[in-house]
Structures are given as C-alpha cells and as structure tokens.
Amino acid sequence: MSCPFRSKSEENIVEEKEANIGELNEAISSLILLPFSEVREALQTLFYDIDSGGADEDLQRFISLSPDLRLCLKLDESNFLLENMFLRLQHLKGKQKADEFRVVLEALGEKLLVACLTKFSGTLRNFAPNLQDFLTGLGSVFAELRISNNTKDYHRTSFSCVRDPERILLHYGTNTPTAGYIFAGVLKGIAKNLFRCSLSMQVTLHELSSLESKRYHFGYKIKTVPMQNREWGTERFSSKTFCSAFPWHLVLDRKLKIVELGAGFLKLFGRSIRLYESDFVTYLEIRKPHVNPTSFAKIVKKINSPFILRCRRTANTSDTHENQALDFKAQIIYMPQNDHLLIFASPCVDGLEGLNSNGLYISDIPIHDARRDVILVKEQSRAQDGLKRRMDKLRRSVEEASTAVDEERRKNVSLLHMIFPPDIARTLWQGQAVEAQTHSEVTLLFSDIVGFTAICSEATPMQVVEMLQSLYTCFDKLCGFLDVYKVETIGDAYCVAAGLHRPSATHAQQVCWMALRIVESCRDHQTPDGQPIKMRVGIHSGTVIAGVVGRQMPRYCLFGHTVALAAKFESSSEAWRVHISPATFKYIKNDGFVFKERSRECLPKDYPSSDKDCSYFLLDYLYPRKSKLSRLKGLDDISLAVEELGIGDGSK
C-alpha cells in the first residue's frame, strides 16, 4: 500500500507519464499489428501446450493440423509467417478442416494476448472500465499512431470501433486474412482475461482487389456474455467476515442502539455492552460536527461531513479512573434498505503508545487502513531519531576522543621541541632515524656554580633543588628571549649554544648576551644560607658534531674539540666572570662589547693559537646606536640589540 503523503517530484511524474504512454502505444501496436516475433513466440507456446497435453479439448481435436503449422514456422526465415500460414489455409480441402484451422488461429490470438498481458498488464488493465470503452479507445489510439508513424506496417493495417446500443461493431483491414482470424482470438482473450466475460462473435470477410494488391476487410459483430451467467448482486458474505475485515465499524438503528460492531470496537467495550446497555451515546461522543442533541435525524443531516468520535467508556474503564481519551475519524453512511446507519472509523493515534494505553496493538488496525502506515512511519521516524541521537552522541564522543588525542599529540610534539631542535624533533616524531650532523658556525656556553659542593654539604637536597629550579627557570626564559638553544643541565652545569638549532650570523653575540644576563641574574638569586650565587662562564666558538644518542630517553649530544675547549674556558674562569676564547673574540670585537684582556697563560694548553692570541673577560655590552628614542622606550642595551635583530620570542 502506498502512503498518501509521499510525493514525487514533477520531473519524476513527467517521466512516469511518458513511460506509461510509450507502454500503451507499444501494447496497442502489438495487439493490432501482430508483430512477427510475438506471433512466432505465441505459436511456439501453442505447440508446447499441444505437445504436453495442456491445451483444451478443442485444440486437442486439431492436433492433426499441427504439422501444417509447424511447417509454416519451420519454413519461415523472414517476417512472412502470416503469409505462409495463409498459403497453408488455402491448400486445406473441405470446410471442416478450414474451420478447424481458424479455431487454431483464434487460440493463437489468445496466446498472443496472454503474452502481451505479461509485458503490459498494468497498462492494459487500467486502460478502460469496460469492453466497449476499451475497444473504442483502442481504435482511437491506433488511429493516432497511424498518423504519427509513417511506416508500412501501420498503412497495411486498419482498425476502428463503432458504438451500437445492442452490440459492438469492429472493422479490421489487413493484407493477410490469417491476421483477421488471429485478431478474433485477441478479442476473445481481451474479453476473457480483462473483463471476465465471453463473446458471441459473428465474423464477416470481404476481399478487396486492386491492380497492386489484395486487402481483406473483417467485420466483427460482438455481444458480451457474463461468465457462468451469475448475478453478482445476489451473493452475500457472513457478518463475521465483515466484522473481521472492518474491525472499526458500527451499525446503529434509528434509536441509536448498537446493532453490530467490528472486532476492534468489540475489544474496546464489548464486555461493557453485555453488562450495561447498547446505546451509542453511552460509549461514543460526537466531537465534530456539532450534533446536539445527538439524534438519528441530526446525524443524517450531517452525513456528508467527516465525523470525530471520542470513546466515553471502554472495557477497561473503572469508576475511579479513566483511560487516555481515544478519538476516531469516521464516515457515516445511511442504509435505506434497513433504515440503519453504518459507521466506518479509524483510531486517531500518533504512535504505538496511544494504542497500547487503550489495550490495542498495531494488529488491531486493518492493513487497508492508511492510519496503520502513519503509525508505522511515525515509529520508524522515532527509531531513526533515536538512532540519530545515538550516532550524534557517538560522533561527539569520537570527536572528544580525537581532540584529546590531538591534545596529547600536541603535548608530545611540544615536549620534543623543548628537548630537541625543531628539525630533529620533527624527524623523531615521524619515526625516522636521526643522523649526526656537523655544524661549523656554533658558539658554546658552559657555566657552573662556584662552591657548589660546599653549598650541597651545608643545605638539604630539597633546598638545593629549589635553588637550581629558581635559577634555571630564569635562564630558560633568557634562552627564549635571545633565541639560543639549551643543550643540557647536569647538576650545577648549564650549557647553551647558538647557531645549532638554526643557522645564525650573530651566534657569538647571542651567546655573549646570554652570558652577561646569566651573571646579572645570579646576583638576584641566593644560596640556602642567604649568600649570592656565584657563577663562572666560559665561551668558545667553532665546529661541533651533534646527534641523538640512545633509544630509551634519547639525548641530543655535542661532540668535538670545540666542546672540550668551551668546558676548559669555563673551568679557567672566575666567579661572576665570563671567559671568552680568542675565536669568539674575533666574532664580537667590533660590536659594542667591553673586554678585559688576560695573559696567554690563561689559555688551555691544547688550544691552537698564534703568538698574539689571548683570552678575555667579557665585562659589559654597550649598544652602539643608542638614541634618545631608544632611551624613552626604557630598554637596556641588550634588549635594544635584540629588538633591532628581530630574534627571540619577545620575552625578557
């Protein structure tokens, strides 16, 4: 059953109409033109019925004719099957054999109609309501097809239907008389299979000769005879069947007493009827249209209006509690033969809950009632909504989990970037091996706390950790400000490098600024016993080899002679002093730094130097391009230089 509230788009409707018209034209052409392929198929079906014994008694008597028909089918290798069959008909001797052959041709026409019904059943069955209108429409459509199709098949065949009060008159013209007898079988098949009647048919044949060809004109005078000659109006069926087929119906007499009720109403208040009374108004109230007081005559006056009924009493109604109101949409029909009212109703419920609250189920709604489809569609929509909510909840949980995974991934990547240079962190995150690399322009800084062993002996471990935490947190901020890379911290040793994590033309200047800020910061931090922290710093520039060592807790390590020399310059430094190598001095000597030269004896013994090389203490930095505007900004010299170069993260 199709839902009345389901609609199609206009394009689909147009396409469907065009398809129906095309099917109708093809069906009518098959019935009247008798195409070779379909006649051949019908003839083969006829042979099969004869050979298998499935043919009726008339055809079984004509088995002797089948060799002639088989010969026609066997000899035919083109589209001249009907002509060959006519030649066989002409060679038959005796009227009886010719009549028998015609009966076979009519049977062939019926087979052709059955085959056509198989293809176009819906189109043909909905073409017309009765046989006369069907044949009249057949002639009209074929006339239009002859005009629109300028082909040989259409011009050699004609068909028309003439209306007559007593009978149906048909005219059929063809080049082959065999087609006329087959068409007679088609007409019988139409009457039998489409309109459940048989035909009393009188066939006349007129031959029209001309210089070019012969034409044969068939006339058919038809009368219809109902099958089994029975009167349909006299048949009845039981009241029990009616009550089962229409469970929501009522029959009321003139006093509005319930005379008959369907199985649905019987389930609702059948027991109450047996216990109390059968008045209609006791159980149902007319909500619409307004009928007050409720009477037989007033209901008949409103009989063309749709009615809304509401249950007042059901089988489950008690004196202290009423069930949920159940409404019915109803149509009322007056039956003059017994002066009764017939009410057809349908429960007005939106879903199964409304039914179940009154003790009803979906099976109590008949299949032919559209309300059943409404309830099922509503329940399906509700189920789909529930599924959609569950899917939305699942989607949100997946999104939240995905967000959490992304956040963890971000943290992992951020942690890798804190431990390793960006390119090394990216390579490790992708699971690739990291090869050691040589960096030729790098400046290293090593620093440690003077007297750290004595401090540890006098303070608790927790105090030492808190001291280093406060100090190195300050140094970490300086690394971001000056864009230098923190290599590692081991105990009191703090090591940074510039030109390592990214190439820089000012790597020496950046590390020297870092050293000055470290010494300055130390004066603001104290040991556990309240003394200022004293740090010594050593700086050296040169070539290093950097690589990741280990799989468990991998470390980014620096190797090479430059690393060893930087450590030696740190160990030969003094408290609150920055000891720089001659190599670093060459990078920064003209950039505003203030130095103090040291003797050659302060150089490490394995330092490759000339006679003029010596190391230096880095004392201060003076920004060479300082102006009144820069002083108004309130920035110190190092901050001015950093701002000019545009390096670091902007923090101080």
XYZ file of C-alpha atoms in Angstrom, residues 30-32 34 105-113 116 135 138 179-193 199 201:
33
model
C 1.341 -5.474 -30.547
C -2.392 -6.294 -30.359
C -3.354 -4.851 -33.758
C 0.566 -8.675 -34.785
C -5.634 -19.346 -35.265
C -8.059 -17.904 -32.705
C -6.345 -19.929 -29.990
C -3.079 -18.471 -31.286
C -4.586 -14.981 -30.861
C -5.496 -15.727 -27.239
C -1.922 -16.868 -26.568
C -0.720 -13.628 -28.138
C -2.985 -11.617 -25.796
C 1.040 -9.142 -24.234
C -12.199 -1.284 -27.920
C -8.070 1.003 -28.883
C -4.249 -11.868 -39.262
C -8.020 -11.330 -39.096
C -8.649 -14.754 -37.566
C -5.768 -14.286 -35.103
C -7.213 -10.880 -34.166
C -10.560 -12.575 -33.444
C -8.693 -14.697 -30.884
C -7.113 -11.498 -29.463
C -10.603 -10.031 -28.961
C -11.763 -13.162 -27.135
C -8.667 -13.041 -24.963
C -9.327 -9.385 -24.079
C -12.906 -10.165 -23.014
C -11.881 -13.246 -21.031
C -8.749 -12.006 -19.273
C -18.026 -13.152 -26.581
C -18.908 -13.135 -32.240
